[in-house]
Tab-separated table of C-alpha atoms in Angstrom:
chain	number	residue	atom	x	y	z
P	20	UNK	CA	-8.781	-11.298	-21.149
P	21	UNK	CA	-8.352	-7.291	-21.640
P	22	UNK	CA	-5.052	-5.313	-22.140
P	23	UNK	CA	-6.407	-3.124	-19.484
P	24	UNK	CA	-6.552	-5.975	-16.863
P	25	UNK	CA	-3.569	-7.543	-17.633
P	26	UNK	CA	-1.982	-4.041	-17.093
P	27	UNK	CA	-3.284	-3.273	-13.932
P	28	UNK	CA	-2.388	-6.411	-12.634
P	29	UNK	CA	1.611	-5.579	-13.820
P	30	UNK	CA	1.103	-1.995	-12.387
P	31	UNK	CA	0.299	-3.268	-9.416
P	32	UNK	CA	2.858	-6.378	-9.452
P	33	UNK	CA	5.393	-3.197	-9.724
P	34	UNK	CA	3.786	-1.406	-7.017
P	35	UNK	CA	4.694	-4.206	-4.604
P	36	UNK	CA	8.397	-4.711	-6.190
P	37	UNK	CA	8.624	-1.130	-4.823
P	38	UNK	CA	6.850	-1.603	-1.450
P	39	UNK	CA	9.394	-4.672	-0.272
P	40	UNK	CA	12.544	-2.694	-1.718
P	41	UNK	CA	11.564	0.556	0.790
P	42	UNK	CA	10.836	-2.002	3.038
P	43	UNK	CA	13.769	-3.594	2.819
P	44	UNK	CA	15.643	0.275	2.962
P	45	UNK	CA	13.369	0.971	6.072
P	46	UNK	CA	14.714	-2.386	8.122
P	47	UNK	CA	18.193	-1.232	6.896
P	48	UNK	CA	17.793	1.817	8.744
P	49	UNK	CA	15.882	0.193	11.790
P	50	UNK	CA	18.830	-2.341	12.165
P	51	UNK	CA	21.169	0.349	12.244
P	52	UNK	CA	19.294	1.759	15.020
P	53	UNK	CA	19.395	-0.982	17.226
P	54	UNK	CA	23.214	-1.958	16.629
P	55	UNK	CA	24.098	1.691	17.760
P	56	UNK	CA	21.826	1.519	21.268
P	57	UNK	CA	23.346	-1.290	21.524
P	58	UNK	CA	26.395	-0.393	21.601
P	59	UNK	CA	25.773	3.238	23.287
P	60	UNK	CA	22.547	2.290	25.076
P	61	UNK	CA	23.524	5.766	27.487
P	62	UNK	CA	22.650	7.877	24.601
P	63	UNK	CA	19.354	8.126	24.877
P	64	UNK	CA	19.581	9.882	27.750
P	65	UNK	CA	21.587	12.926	26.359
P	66	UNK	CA	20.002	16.030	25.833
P	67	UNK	CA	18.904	16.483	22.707
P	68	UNK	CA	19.237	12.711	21.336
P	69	UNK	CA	16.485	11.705	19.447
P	70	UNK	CA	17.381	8.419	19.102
P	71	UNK	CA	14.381	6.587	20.175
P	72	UNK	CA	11.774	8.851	17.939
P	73	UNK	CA	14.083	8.398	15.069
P	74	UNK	CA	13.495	4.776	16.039
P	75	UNK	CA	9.730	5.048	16.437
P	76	UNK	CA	9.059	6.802	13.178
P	77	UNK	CA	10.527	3.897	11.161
P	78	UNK	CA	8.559	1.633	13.155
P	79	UNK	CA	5.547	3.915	11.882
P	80	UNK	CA	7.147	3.605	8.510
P	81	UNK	CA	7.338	0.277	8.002
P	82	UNK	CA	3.914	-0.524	9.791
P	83	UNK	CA	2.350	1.915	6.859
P	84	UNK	CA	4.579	0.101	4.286
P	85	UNK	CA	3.435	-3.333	5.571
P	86	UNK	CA	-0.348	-2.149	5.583
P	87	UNK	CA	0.157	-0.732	1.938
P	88	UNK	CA	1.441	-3.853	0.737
P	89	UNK	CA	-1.274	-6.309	2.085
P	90	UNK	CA	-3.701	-3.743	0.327
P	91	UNK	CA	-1.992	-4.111	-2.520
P	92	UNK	CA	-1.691	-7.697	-2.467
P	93	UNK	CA	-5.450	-8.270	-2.020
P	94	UNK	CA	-6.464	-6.497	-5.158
P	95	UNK	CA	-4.141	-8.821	-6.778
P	96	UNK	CA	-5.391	-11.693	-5.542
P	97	UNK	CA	-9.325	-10.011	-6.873
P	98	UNK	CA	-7.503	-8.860	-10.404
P	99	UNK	CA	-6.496	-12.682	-10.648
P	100	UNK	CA	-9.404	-14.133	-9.494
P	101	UNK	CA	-11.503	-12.476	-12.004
P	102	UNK	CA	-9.649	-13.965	-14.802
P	103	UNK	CA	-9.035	-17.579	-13.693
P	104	UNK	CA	-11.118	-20.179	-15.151
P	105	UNK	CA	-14.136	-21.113	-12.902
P	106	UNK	CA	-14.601	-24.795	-12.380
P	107	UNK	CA	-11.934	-28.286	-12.950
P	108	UNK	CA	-8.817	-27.047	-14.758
P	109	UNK	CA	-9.166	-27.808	-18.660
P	110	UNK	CA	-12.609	-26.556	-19.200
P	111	UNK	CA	-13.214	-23.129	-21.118
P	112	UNK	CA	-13.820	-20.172	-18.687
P	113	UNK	CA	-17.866	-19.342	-18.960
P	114	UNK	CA	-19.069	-16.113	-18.990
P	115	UNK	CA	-19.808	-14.305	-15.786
P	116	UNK	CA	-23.691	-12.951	-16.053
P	117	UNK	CA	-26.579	-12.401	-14.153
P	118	UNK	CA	-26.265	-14.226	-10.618
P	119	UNK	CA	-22.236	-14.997	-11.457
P	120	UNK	CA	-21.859	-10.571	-11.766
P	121	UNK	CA	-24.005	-11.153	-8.253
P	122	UNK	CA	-21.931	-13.103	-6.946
P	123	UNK	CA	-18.488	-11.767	-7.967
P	124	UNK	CA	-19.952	-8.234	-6.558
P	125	UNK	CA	-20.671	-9.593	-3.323
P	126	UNK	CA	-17.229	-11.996	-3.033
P	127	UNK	CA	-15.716	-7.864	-3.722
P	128	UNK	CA	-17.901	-6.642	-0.920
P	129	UNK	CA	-16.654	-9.079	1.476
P	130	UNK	CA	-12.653	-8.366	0.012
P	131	UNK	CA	-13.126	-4.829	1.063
P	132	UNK	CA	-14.901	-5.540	4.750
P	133	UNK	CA	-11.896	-7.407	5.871
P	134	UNK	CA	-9.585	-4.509	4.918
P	135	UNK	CA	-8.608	-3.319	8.687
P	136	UNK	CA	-10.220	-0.447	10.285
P	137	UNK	CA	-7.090	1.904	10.357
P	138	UNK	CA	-7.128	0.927	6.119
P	139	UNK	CA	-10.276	2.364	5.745
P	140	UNK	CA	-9.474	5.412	7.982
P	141	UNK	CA	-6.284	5.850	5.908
P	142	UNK	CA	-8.018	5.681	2.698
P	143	UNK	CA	-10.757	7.960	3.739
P	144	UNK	CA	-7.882	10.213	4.895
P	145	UNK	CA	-6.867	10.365	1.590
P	146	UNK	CA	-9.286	10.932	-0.026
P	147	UNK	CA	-10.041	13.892	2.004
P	148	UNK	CA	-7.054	15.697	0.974
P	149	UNK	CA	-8.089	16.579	-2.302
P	150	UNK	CA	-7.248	20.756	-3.075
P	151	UNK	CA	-4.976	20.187	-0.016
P	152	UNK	CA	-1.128	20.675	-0.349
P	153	UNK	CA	0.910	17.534	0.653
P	154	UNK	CA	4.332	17.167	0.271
P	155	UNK	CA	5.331	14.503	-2.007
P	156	UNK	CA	8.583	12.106	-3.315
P	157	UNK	CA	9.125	12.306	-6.608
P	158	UNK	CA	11.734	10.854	-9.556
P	159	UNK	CA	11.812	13.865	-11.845
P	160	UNK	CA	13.083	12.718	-15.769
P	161	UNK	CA	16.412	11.580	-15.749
P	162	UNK	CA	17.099	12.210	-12.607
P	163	UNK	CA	19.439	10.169	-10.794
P	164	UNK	CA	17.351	10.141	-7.093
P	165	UNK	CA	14.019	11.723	-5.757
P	166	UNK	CA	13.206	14.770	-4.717
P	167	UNK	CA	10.333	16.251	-2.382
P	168	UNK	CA	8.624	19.312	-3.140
P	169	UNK	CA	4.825	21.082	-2.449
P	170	UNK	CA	1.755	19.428	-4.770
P	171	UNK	CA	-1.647	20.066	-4.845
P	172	UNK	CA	-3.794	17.095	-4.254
P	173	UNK	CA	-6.368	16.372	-7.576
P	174	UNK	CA	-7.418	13.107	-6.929
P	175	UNK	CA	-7.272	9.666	-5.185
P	176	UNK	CA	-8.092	6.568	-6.092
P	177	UNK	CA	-8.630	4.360	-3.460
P	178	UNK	CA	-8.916	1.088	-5.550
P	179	UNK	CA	-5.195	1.181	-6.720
P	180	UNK	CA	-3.699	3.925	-3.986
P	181	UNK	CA	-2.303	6.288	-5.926
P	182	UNK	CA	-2.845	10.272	-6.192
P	183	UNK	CA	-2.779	12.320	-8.970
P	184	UNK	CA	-1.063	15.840	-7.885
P	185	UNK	CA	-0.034	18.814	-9.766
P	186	UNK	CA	3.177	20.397	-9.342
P	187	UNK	CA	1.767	23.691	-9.777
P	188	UNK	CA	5.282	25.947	-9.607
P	189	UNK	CA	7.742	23.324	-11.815
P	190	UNK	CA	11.748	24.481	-11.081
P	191	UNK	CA	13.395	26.723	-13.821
P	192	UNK	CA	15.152	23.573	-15.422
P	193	UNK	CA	12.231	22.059	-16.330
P	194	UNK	CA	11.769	22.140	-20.092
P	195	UNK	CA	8.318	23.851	-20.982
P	196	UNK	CA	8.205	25.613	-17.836
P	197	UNK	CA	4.173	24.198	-17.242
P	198	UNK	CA	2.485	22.573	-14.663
P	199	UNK	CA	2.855	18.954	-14.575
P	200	UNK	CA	1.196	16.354	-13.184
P	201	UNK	CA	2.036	12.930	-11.110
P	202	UNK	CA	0.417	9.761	-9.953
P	203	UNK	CA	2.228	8.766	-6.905
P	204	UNK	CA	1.436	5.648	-4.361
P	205	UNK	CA	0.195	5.975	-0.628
P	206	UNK	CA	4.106	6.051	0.500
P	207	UNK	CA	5.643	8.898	-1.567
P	208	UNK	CA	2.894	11.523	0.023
P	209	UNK	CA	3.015	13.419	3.071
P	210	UNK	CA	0.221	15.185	4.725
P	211	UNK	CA	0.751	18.891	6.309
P	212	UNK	CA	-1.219	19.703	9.243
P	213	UNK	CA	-4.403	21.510	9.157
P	214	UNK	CA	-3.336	25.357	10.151
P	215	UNK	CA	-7.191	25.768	11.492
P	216	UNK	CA	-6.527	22.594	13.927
P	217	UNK	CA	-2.728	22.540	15.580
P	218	UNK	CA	-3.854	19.775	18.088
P	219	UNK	CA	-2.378	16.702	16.574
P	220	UNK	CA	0.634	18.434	14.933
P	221	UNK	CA	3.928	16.226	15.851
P	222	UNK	CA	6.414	17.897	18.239
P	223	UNK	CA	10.064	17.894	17.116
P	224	UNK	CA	12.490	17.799	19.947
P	225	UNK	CA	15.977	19.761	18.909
P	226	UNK	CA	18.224	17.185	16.762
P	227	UNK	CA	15.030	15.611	14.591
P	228	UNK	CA	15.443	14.632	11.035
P	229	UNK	CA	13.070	16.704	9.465
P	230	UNK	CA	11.983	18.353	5.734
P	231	UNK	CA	11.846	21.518	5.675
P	232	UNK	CA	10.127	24.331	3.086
P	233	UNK	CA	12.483	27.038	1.193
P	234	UNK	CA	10.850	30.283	2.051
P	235	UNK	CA	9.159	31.533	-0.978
P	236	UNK	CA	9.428	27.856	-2.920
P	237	UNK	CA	7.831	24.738	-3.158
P	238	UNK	CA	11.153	22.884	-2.642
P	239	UNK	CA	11.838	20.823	0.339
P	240	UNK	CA	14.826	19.522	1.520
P	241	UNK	CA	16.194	17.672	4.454
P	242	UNK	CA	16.968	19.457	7.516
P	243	UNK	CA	17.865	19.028	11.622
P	244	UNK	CA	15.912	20.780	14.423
P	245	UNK	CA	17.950	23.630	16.180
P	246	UNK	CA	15.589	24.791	18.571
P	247	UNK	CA	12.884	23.354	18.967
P	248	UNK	CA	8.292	24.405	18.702
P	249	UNK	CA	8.244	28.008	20.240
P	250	UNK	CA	4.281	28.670	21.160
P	251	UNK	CA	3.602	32.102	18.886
P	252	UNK	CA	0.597	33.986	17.723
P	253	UNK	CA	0.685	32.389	14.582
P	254	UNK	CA	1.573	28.539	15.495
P	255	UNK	CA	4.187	28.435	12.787
């Protein structure tokens, strides 16, 4: 039994810790939802509410958390599998060789083909986005909460979910003033649309919860919709 597996299986025992505590944050917020159209079911119907796709993206949310943490969950179950004891409990664990490797190959195989379709598409996704610019989440040193700011995609690993990106203009208060780099899971990493294909880019009614970009900066911050997608020359 290697260090190595024993700490991938506690990386990714604190990968789901943090999956079912955003969960847990995201059914907070849905639950809030619900008592207020509840109680003000008219609202909806108010110019400008956006109730209901506040409502649908933590739906989307928590679907993508749940999906994540099943993913998660499964390599788990492989990681522990692999160093369990073959055979009555009590007898020494053989070594795996020749037709066992075989075997344990194929059983992996078959792990991976019942990951669901969207999975795979997601994954792919992801790993598509390397050079892109995504916006991520991230805990900076001592810092009391997250923040989100502009990253350049270097890599994803699709066998533990998590991207290595490279803050490639760090803030003034951080000490060395360098680059720096991050290896964030699935969840803390946003995609921005493709600026040669506007097709599938969301529409924001006025009054959306939204992050926006400080001209000039790679900082983002949280912001509401004033007025909302004006069709222009350049699509911004």
């Amino acid at each position: 039994m290697s260090s190595p597996e024993i700490s991938g299986i506690l990386e990714n025992s604190k990968e789901l810790d943090r999956l079912r505590k955003e969960q847990e944050e995201v059914l907070v917020e849905i639950n809030k939802m619900h008592k207020k159209l509840q109680g003000t079911p008219e609202m909806v119907e108010k110019p400008g509410d956006n109730s209901l796709s506040r409502l649908k993206s933590l739906y989307t949310h928590a679907k993508e958390l749940s999906e994540t943490e099943v993913s998660i969950s499964t390599i788990l179950l492989n990681q522990l599998d692999a160093l369990l004891p073959s055979g009555p409990p009590g007898q020494p664990r053989r070594r795996i060789e020749g037709n066992d490797q075989k075997r344990k190959r194929m059983k992996n195989d078959s792990d991976i083909s019942r990951i669901s379709t969207s999975m795979r598409s997601q994954l792919e996704a992801c790993s598509n986005l390397k050079g892109e610019q995504v916006a991520a989440r991230v805990r900076l040193d001592e810092a009391d909460k997250d923040e989100w700011f502009v990253v350049k995609v270097l890599h994803f690993d699709k066998e533990t979910r998590e991207f290595e990106v490279l803050d490639e203009e760090p803030g003034d208060d951080d000490e060395g003033g360098g680059q720096r780099k991050y290896k964030l899971p699935m969840s803390r990493i946003i995609p921005f649309p493709k600026k040669n294909d506007l097709s599938n880019v969301q529409d924001f009614p006025t009054g959306s919860q939204v992050l926006a970009v400080y001209p000039g900066t790679t900082a983002l911050y949280k912001a509401t919709v004033v007025n909302g997608h004006r069709k222009r020359k350049t699509d911004e």
